[in-house]
């Protein structure tokens, strides 16, 4: 049997239950799975720092022995080669994801034919879930139960309250 090391790349701002579902599925399929947080080029909409995202992902995956969490910069395929990875894992939720994912997978293959992209579907109840929607619901004070782990929900509430305080007073909370 081959030793398959897969990279699961993404922004994870923040990690959702959909991501965690895919990580669990991926950990069963691959010998090793590296969850890789991409250093943002566009930070304007970011809610959490790279380190905060990593901290939440590490806490949520600590029971999965073959899963690790890293931060990477630059091209994904170059990072794969540096890590000795032969696969990239991406989640496809709905048909609408497919076009962009296909473009990325084919471009990555053109740049680095040694790395294969593997698509997996998350559980159906997460097919409408994304970090962007979670950030928006959090900012508007909507319910987050079932969308993100309790720890992430708590961090989101704190962060949104902190941002609101800053924009209302111009001052940081202690
Ligand atoms: O969670 P996201 O935002 O859908 O993840 C997108 C991500 C991070 C996987 C993608 O933007 C990426 O691979 N970035 C690294 C830079 C890179 O290699 N870009 C070329 C892709 S063809």
PDB file of C-alpha atoms and ligand atoms in Angstrom:
ATOM      1  CA  UNK A   1       0.000   0.000   0.000  1.00  0.00           C
ATOM      2  CA  UNK A   2       1.149   3.530  -0.713  1.00  0.00           C
ATOM      3  CA  UNK A   3       1.694   6.075   2.001  1.00  0.00           C
ATOM      4  CA  UNK A   4      -0.749   8.833   1.131  1.00  0.00           C
ATOM      5  CA  UNK A   5      -0.121  12.185   2.745  1.00  0.00           C
ATOM      6  CA  UNK A   6      -2.874  14.685   2.007  1.00  0.00           C
ATOM      7  CA  UNK A   7      -3.071  18.421   2.556  1.00  0.00           C
ATOM      8  CA  UNK A   8      -6.467  19.933   3.393  1.00  0.00           C
ATOM      9  CA  UNK A   9      -5.958  23.635   2.595  1.00  0.00           C
ATOM     10  CA  UNK A  10      -8.286  26.515   3.351  1.00  0.00           C
ATOM     11  CA  UNK A  11      -8.838  29.823   5.076  1.00  0.00           C
ATOM     12  CA  UNK A  12     -10.649  28.351   8.118  1.00  0.00           C
ATOM     13  CA  UNK A  13     -11.792  31.789   9.338  1.00  0.00           C
ATOM     14  CA  UNK A  14     -13.185  30.155  11.431  1.00  0.00           C
ATOM     15  CA  UNK A  15     -13.300  26.353  11.284  1.00  0.00           C
ATOM     16  CA  UNK A  16     -16.907  25.094  10.895  1.00  0.00           C
ATOM     17  CA  UNK A  17     -18.586  21.770  11.598  1.00  0.00           C
ATOM     18  CA  UNK A  18     -18.455  21.177   7.837  1.00  0.00           C
ATOM     19  CA  UNK A  19     -14.642  21.424   7.861  1.00  0.00           C
ATOM     20  CA  UNK A  20     -14.469  19.094  10.871  1.00  0.00           C
ATOM     21  CA  UNK A  21     -16.715  16.566   9.152  1.00  0.00           C
ATOM     22  CA  UNK A  22     -14.385  16.546   6.159  1.00  0.00           C
ATOM     23  CA  UNK A  23     -11.254  16.307   8.328  1.00  0.00           C
ATOM     24  CA  UNK A  24     -12.700  13.255  10.070  1.00  0.00           C
ATOM     25  CA  UNK A  25     -13.567  11.614   6.758  1.00  0.00           C
ATOM     26  CA  UNK A  26     -10.131  12.466   5.344  1.00  0.00           C
ATOM     27  CA  UNK A  27      -8.327  11.104   8.405  1.00  0.00           C
ATOM     28  CA  UNK A  28      -9.929   7.709   7.735  1.00  0.00           C
ATOM     29  CA  UNK A  29      -8.916   7.692   4.085  1.00  0.00           C
ATOM     30  CA  UNK A  30      -5.343   9.007   4.190  1.00  0.00           C
ATOM     31  CA  UNK A  31      -2.325   7.847   6.157  1.00  0.00           C
ATOM     32  CA  UNK A  32      -1.611  11.400   7.202  1.00  0.00           C
ATOM     33  CA  UNK A  33      -3.690  14.562   6.840  1.00  0.00           C
ATOM     34  CA  UNK A  34      -2.227  18.045   7.216  1.00  0.00           C
ATOM     35  CA  UNK A  35      -4.802  20.785   7.689  1.00  0.00           C
ATOM     36  CA  UNK A  36      -3.058  23.788   6.134  1.00  0.00           C
ATOM     37  CA  UNK A  37      -4.237  27.327   6.827  1.00  0.00           C
ATOM     38  CA  UNK A  38      -3.402  29.610   3.916  1.00  0.00           C
ATOM     39  CA  UNK A  39      -1.765  32.892   4.843  1.00  0.00           C
ATOM     40  CA  UNK A  40      -4.287  35.458   3.629  1.00  0.00           C
ATOM     41  CA  UNK A  41      -3.312  37.712   0.817  1.00  0.00           C
ATOM     42  CA  UNK A  42      -6.440  39.768   1.380  1.00  0.00           C
ATOM     43  CA  UNK A  43      -6.844  40.342   5.098  1.00  0.00           C
ATOM     44  CA  UNK A  44      -9.599  42.950   4.897  1.00  0.00           C
ATOM     45  CA  UNK A  45     -12.432  40.610   5.867  1.00  0.00           C
ATOM     46  CA  UNK A  46     -10.514  38.374   8.279  1.00  0.00           C
ATOM     47  CA  UNK A  47     -12.043  37.877  11.713  1.00  0.00           C
ATOM     48  CA  UNK A  48      -9.321  35.719  13.304  1.00  0.00           C
ATOM     49  CA  UNK A  49      -5.527  35.814  13.070  1.00  0.00           C
ATOM     50  CA  UNK A  50      -3.682  32.847  11.585  1.00  0.00           C
ATOM     51  CA  UNK A  51      -2.551  31.758  15.065  1.00  0.00           C
ATOM     52  CA  UNK A  52      -6.089  31.945  16.449  1.00  0.00           C
ATOM     53  CA  UNK A  53      -7.407  29.819  13.574  1.00  0.00           C
ATOM     54  CA  UNK A  54      -4.650  27.304  14.172  1.00  0.00           C
ATOM     55  CA  UNK A  55      -5.358  27.177  17.894  1.00  0.00           C
ATOM     56  CA  UNK A  56      -9.057  26.420  17.287  1.00  0.00           C
ATOM     57  CA  UNK A  57      -8.260  23.750  14.662  1.00  0.00           C
ATOM     58  CA  UNK A  58      -5.677  22.086  16.900  1.00  0.00           C
ATOM     59  CA  UNK A  59      -8.164  21.955  19.794  1.00  0.00           C
ATOM     60  CA  UNK A  60     -10.877  20.486  17.560  1.00  0.00           C
ATOM     61  CA  UNK A  61      -8.684  17.789  15.989  1.00  0.00           C
ATOM     62  CA  UNK A  62      -6.533  16.696  18.933  1.00  0.00           C
ATOM     63  CA  UNK A  63      -8.189  13.281  19.079  1.00  0.00           C
ATOM     64  CA  UNK A  64      -7.276  12.434  15.489  1.00  0.00           C
ATOM     65  CA  UNK A  65      -3.781  10.931  15.682  1.00  0.00           C
ATOM     66  CA  UNK A  66      -2.874  11.245  12.002  1.00  0.00           C
ATOM     67  CA  UNK A  67      -4.043  14.870  11.662  1.00  0.00           C
ATOM     68  CA  UNK A  68      -1.797  17.910  12.145  1.00  0.00           C
ATOM     69  CA  UNK A  69      -2.437  21.618  11.645  1.00  0.00           C
ATOM     70  CA  UNK A  70      -0.015  24.040   9.985  1.00  0.00           C
ATOM     71  CA  UNK A  71       0.076  27.520   8.476  1.00  0.00           C
ATOM     72  CA  UNK A  72       1.492  27.934   4.978  1.00  0.00           C
ATOM     73  CA  UNK A  73       2.452  30.768   2.698  1.00  0.00           C
ATOM     74  CA  UNK A  74       2.775  30.855  -1.075  1.00  0.00           C
ATOM     75  CA  UNK A  75       1.683  28.302  -3.637  1.00  0.00           C
ATOM     76  CA  UNK A  76      -0.212  25.294  -2.341  1.00  0.00           C
ATOM     77  CA  UNK A  77       1.535  22.858  -4.695  1.00  0.00           C
ATOM     78  CA  UNK A  78       4.991  24.026  -3.581  1.00  0.00           C
ATOM     79  CA  UNK A  79       3.922  23.515   0.017  1.00  0.00           C
ATOM     80  CA  UNK A  80       2.689  19.986  -0.872  1.00  0.00           C
ATOM     81  CA  UNK A  81       6.102  19.072  -2.280  1.00  0.00           C
ATOM     82  CA  UNK A  82       7.911  20.530   0.745  1.00  0.00           C
ATOM     83  CA  UNK A  83       5.683  18.400   3.017  1.00  0.00           C
ATOM     84  CA  UNK A  84       6.075  15.246   0.888  1.00  0.00           C
ATOM     85  CA  UNK A  85       2.315  15.255   0.239  1.00  0.00           C
ATOM     86  CA  UNK A  86       0.839  13.508  -2.786  1.00  0.00           C
ATOM     87  CA  UNK A  87      -2.772  14.662  -2.476  1.00  0.00           C
ATOM     88  CA  UNK A  88      -4.874  17.751  -1.850  1.00  0.00           C
ATOM     89  CA  UNK A  89      -8.244  17.266  -0.186  1.00  0.00           C
ATOM     90  CA  UNK A  90     -11.067  19.670  -0.995  1.00  0.00           C
ATOM     91  CA  UNK A  91     -14.720  19.577  -0.007  1.00  0.00           C
ATOM     92  CA  UNK A  92     -17.513  19.970  -2.529  1.00  0.00           C
ATOM     93  CA  UNK A  93     -20.804  21.021  -0.998  1.00  0.00           C
ATOM     94  CA  UNK A  94     -23.032  21.807  -3.961  1.00  0.00           C
ATOM     95  CA  UNK A  95     -22.718  21.929  -7.743  1.00  0.00           C
ATOM     96  CA  UNK A  96     -21.926  25.639  -7.414  1.00  0.00           C
ATOM     97  CA  UNK A  97     -18.575  24.774  -5.768  1.00  0.00           C
ATOM     98  CA  UNK A  98     -17.542  22.575  -8.641  1.00  0.00           C
ATOM     99  CA  UNK A  99     -16.554  25.171 -11.233  1.00  0.00           C
ATOM    100  CA  UNK A 100     -14.072  26.996  -9.014  1.00  0.00           C
ATOM    101  CA  UNK A 101     -12.749  23.773  -7.499  1.00  0.00           C
ATOM    102  CA  UNK A 102     -12.225  22.246 -10.943  1.00  0.00           C
ATOM    103  CA  UNK A 103     -10.313  25.334 -12.087  1.00  0.00           C
ATOM    104  CA  UNK A 104      -8.096  25.216  -8.989  1.00  0.00           C
ATOM    105  CA  UNK A 105      -7.510  21.462  -9.234  1.00  0.00           C
ATOM    106  CA  UNK A 106      -6.563  21.615 -12.911  1.00  0.00           C
ATOM    107  CA  UNK A 107      -4.305  24.620 -12.417  1.00  0.00           C
ATOM    108  CA  UNK A 108      -2.601  22.909  -9.479  1.00  0.00           C
ATOM    109  CA  UNK A 109      -2.131  19.756 -11.584  1.00  0.00           C
ATOM    110  CA  UNK A 110      -0.645  21.792 -14.429  1.00  0.00           C
ATOM    111  CA  UNK A 111       1.852  23.371 -12.030  1.00  0.00           C
ATOM    112  CA  UNK A 112       2.603  20.125 -10.193  1.00  0.00           C
ATOM    113  CA  UNK A 113       1.471  16.842 -11.819  1.00  0.00           C
ATOM    114  CA  UNK A 114       2.737  14.770  -8.869  1.00  0.00           C
ATOM    115  CA  UNK A 115      -0.068  16.085  -6.643  1.00  0.00           C
ATOM    116  CA  UNK A 116      -3.624  14.775  -7.111  1.00  0.00           C
ATOM    117  CA  UNK A 117      -6.732  16.626  -5.906  1.00  0.00           C
ATOM    118  CA  UNK A 118      -9.331  14.485  -4.147  1.00  0.00           C
ATOM    119  CA  UNK A 119     -12.867  15.823  -3.665  1.00  0.00           C
ATOM    120  CA  UNK A 120     -15.035  14.640  -0.799  1.00  0.00           C
ATOM    121  CA  UNK A 121     -18.587  15.571   0.179  1.00  0.00           C
ATOM    122  CA  UNK A 122     -19.338  16.664   3.732  1.00  0.00           C
ATOM    123  CA  UNK A 123     -22.428  15.313   5.513  1.00  0.00           C
ATOM    124  CA  UNK A 124     -25.571  16.652   3.861  1.00  0.00           C
ATOM    125  CA  UNK A 125     -26.525  18.880   6.804  1.00  0.00           C
ATOM    126  CA  UNK A 126     -23.386  20.949   6.169  1.00  0.00           C
ATOM    127  CA  UNK A 127     -23.950  21.483   2.467  1.00  0.00           C
ATOM    128  CA  UNK A 128     -25.126  25.079   3.013  1.00  0.00           C
ATOM    129  CA  UNK A 129     -22.432  25.968   5.539  1.00  0.00           C
ATOM    130  CA  UNK A 130     -19.428  28.225   4.951  1.00  0.00           C
ATOM    131  CA  UNK A 131     -17.070  30.323   7.097  1.00  0.00           C
ATOM    132  CA  UNK A 132     -18.278  33.452   5.302  1.00  0.00           C
ATOM    133  CA  UNK A 133     -21.917  32.766   6.266  1.00  0.00           C
ATOM    134  CA  UNK A 134     -20.871  31.919   9.830  1.00  0.00           C
ATOM    135  CA  UNK A 135     -19.006  35.258  10.112  1.00  0.00           C
ATOM    136  CA  UNK A 136     -22.050  37.106   8.805  1.00  0.00           C
ATOM    137  CA  UNK A 137     -24.502  35.384  11.188  1.00  0.00           C
ATOM    138  CA  UNK A 138     -22.113  36.060  14.089  1.00  0.00           C
ATOM    139  CA  UNK A 139     -21.856  39.761  13.185  1.00  0.00           C
ATOM    140  CA  UNK A 140     -25.654  40.022  13.051  1.00  0.00           C
ATOM    141  CA  UNK A 141     -26.143  38.164  16.344  1.00  0.00           C
ATOM    142  CA  UNK A 142     -27.894  35.124  14.825  1.00  0.00           C
ATOM    143  CA  UNK A 143     -27.839  31.523  16.130  1.00  0.00           C
ATOM    144  CA  UNK A 144     -24.652  29.530  15.522  1.00  0.00           C
ATOM    145  CA  UNK A 145     -25.527  26.297  17.301  1.00  0.00           C
ATOM    146  CA  UNK A 146     -24.825  23.272  15.134  1.00  0.00           C
ATOM    147  CA  UNK A 147     -22.769  25.311  12.659  1.00  0.00           C
ATOM    148  CA  UNK A 148     -19.516  25.588  14.625  1.00  0.00           C
ATOM    149  CA  UNK A 149     -18.154  23.894  17.776  1.00  0.00           C
ATOM    150  CA  UNK A 150     -19.069  25.571  21.112  1.00  0.00           C
ATOM    151  CA  UNK A 151     -15.494  26.861  21.568  1.00  0.00           C
ATOM    152  CA  UNK A 152     -15.576  28.557  18.164  1.00  0.00           C
ATOM    153  CA  UNK A 153     -19.024  30.017  18.854  1.00  0.00           C
ATOM    154  CA  UNK A 154     -17.710  31.536  22.073  1.00  0.00           C
ATOM    155  CA  UNK A 155     -14.659  33.024  20.293  1.00  0.00           C
ATOM    156  CA  UNK A 156     -16.924  34.426  17.565  1.00  0.00           C
ATOM    157  CA  UNK A 157     -19.219  36.124  20.094  1.00  0.00           C
ATOM    158  CA  UNK A 158     -16.218  37.627  21.900  1.00  0.00           C
ATOM    159  CA  UNK A 159     -14.620  38.837  18.679  1.00  0.00           C
ATOM    160  CA  UNK A 160     -17.807  40.419  17.372  1.00  0.00           C
ATOM    161  CA  UNK A 161     -18.433  42.158  20.720  1.00  0.00           C
ATOM    162  CA  UNK A 162     -14.837  43.394  20.717  1.00  0.00           C
ATOM    163  CA  UNK A 163     -15.106  44.763  17.174  1.00  0.00           C
ATOM    164  CA  UNK A 164     -18.413  46.443  18.049  1.00  0.00           C
ATOM    165  CA  UNK A 165     -16.818  48.053  21.111  1.00  0.00           C
ATOM    166  CA  UNK A 166     -13.907  49.352  19.055  1.00  0.00           C
ATOM    167  CA  UNK A 167     -16.125  50.836  16.382  1.00  0.00           C
ATOM    168  CA  UNK A 168     -18.416  52.435  19.008  1.00  0.00           C
ATOM    169  CA  UNK A 169     -15.703  53.897  21.242  1.00  0.00           C
ATOM    170  CA  UNK A 170     -12.508  53.778  19.221  1.00  0.00           C
ATOM    171  CA  UNK A 171     -10.964  51.950  22.205  1.00  0.00           C
ATOM    172  CA  UNK A 172      -9.770  48.352  22.666  1.00  0.00           C
ATOM    173  CA  UNK A 173     -11.220  46.260  25.504  1.00  0.00           C
ATOM    174  CA  UNK A 174      -8.630  45.201  28.081  1.00  0.00           C
TER     175      UNK A 174
HETATM  176  O1  LIG B   1     -11.065  28.047   2.249  1.00  0.00           O
HETATM  177  P1  LIG B   1     -10.794  28.627   0.885  1.00  0.00           P
HETATM  178  O2  LIG B   1     -10.739  30.138   0.999  1.00  0.00           O
HETATM  179  O3  LIG B   1     -11.786  28.149  -0.134  1.00  0.00           O
HETATM  180  O4  LIG B   1      -9.347  28.116   0.424  1.00  0.00           O
HETATM  181  C1  LIG B   1      -8.758  28.527  -0.783  1.00  0.00           C
HETATM  182  C2  LIG B   1      -7.271  28.066  -0.847  1.00  0.00           C
HETATM  183  C3  LIG B   1      -6.538  28.567   0.373  1.00  0.00           C
HETATM  184  C4  LIG B   1      -7.237  26.573  -0.865  1.00  0.00           C
HETATM  185  C5  LIG B   1      -6.623  28.623  -2.143  1.00  0.00           C
HETATM  186  O5  LIG B   1      -6.823  29.998  -2.214  1.00  0.00           O
HETATM  187  C6  LIG B   1      -5.131  28.298  -2.217  1.00  0.00           C
HETATM  188  O6  LIG B   1      -4.757  27.195  -2.515  1.00  0.00           O
HETATM  189  N1  LIG B   1      -4.279  29.299  -1.894  1.00  0.00           N
HETATM  190  C7  LIG B   1      -2.832  29.140  -1.914  1.00  0.00           C
HETATM  191  C8  LIG B   1      -2.224  29.910  -3.085  1.00  0.00           C
HETATM  192  C9  LIG B   1      -2.273  29.087  -4.368  1.00  0.00           C
HETATM  193  O7  LIG B   1      -1.667  28.049  -4.491  1.00  0.00           O
HETATM  194  N2  LIG B   1      -3.048  29.618  -5.338  1.00  0.00           N
HETATM  195  C10 LIG B   1      -3.208  29.000  -6.633  1.00  0.00           C
HETATM  196  C11 LIG B   1      -4.437  28.094  -6.669  1.00  0.00           C
HETATM  197  S1  LIG B   1      -4.732  27.447  -8.268  1.00  0.00           S
END
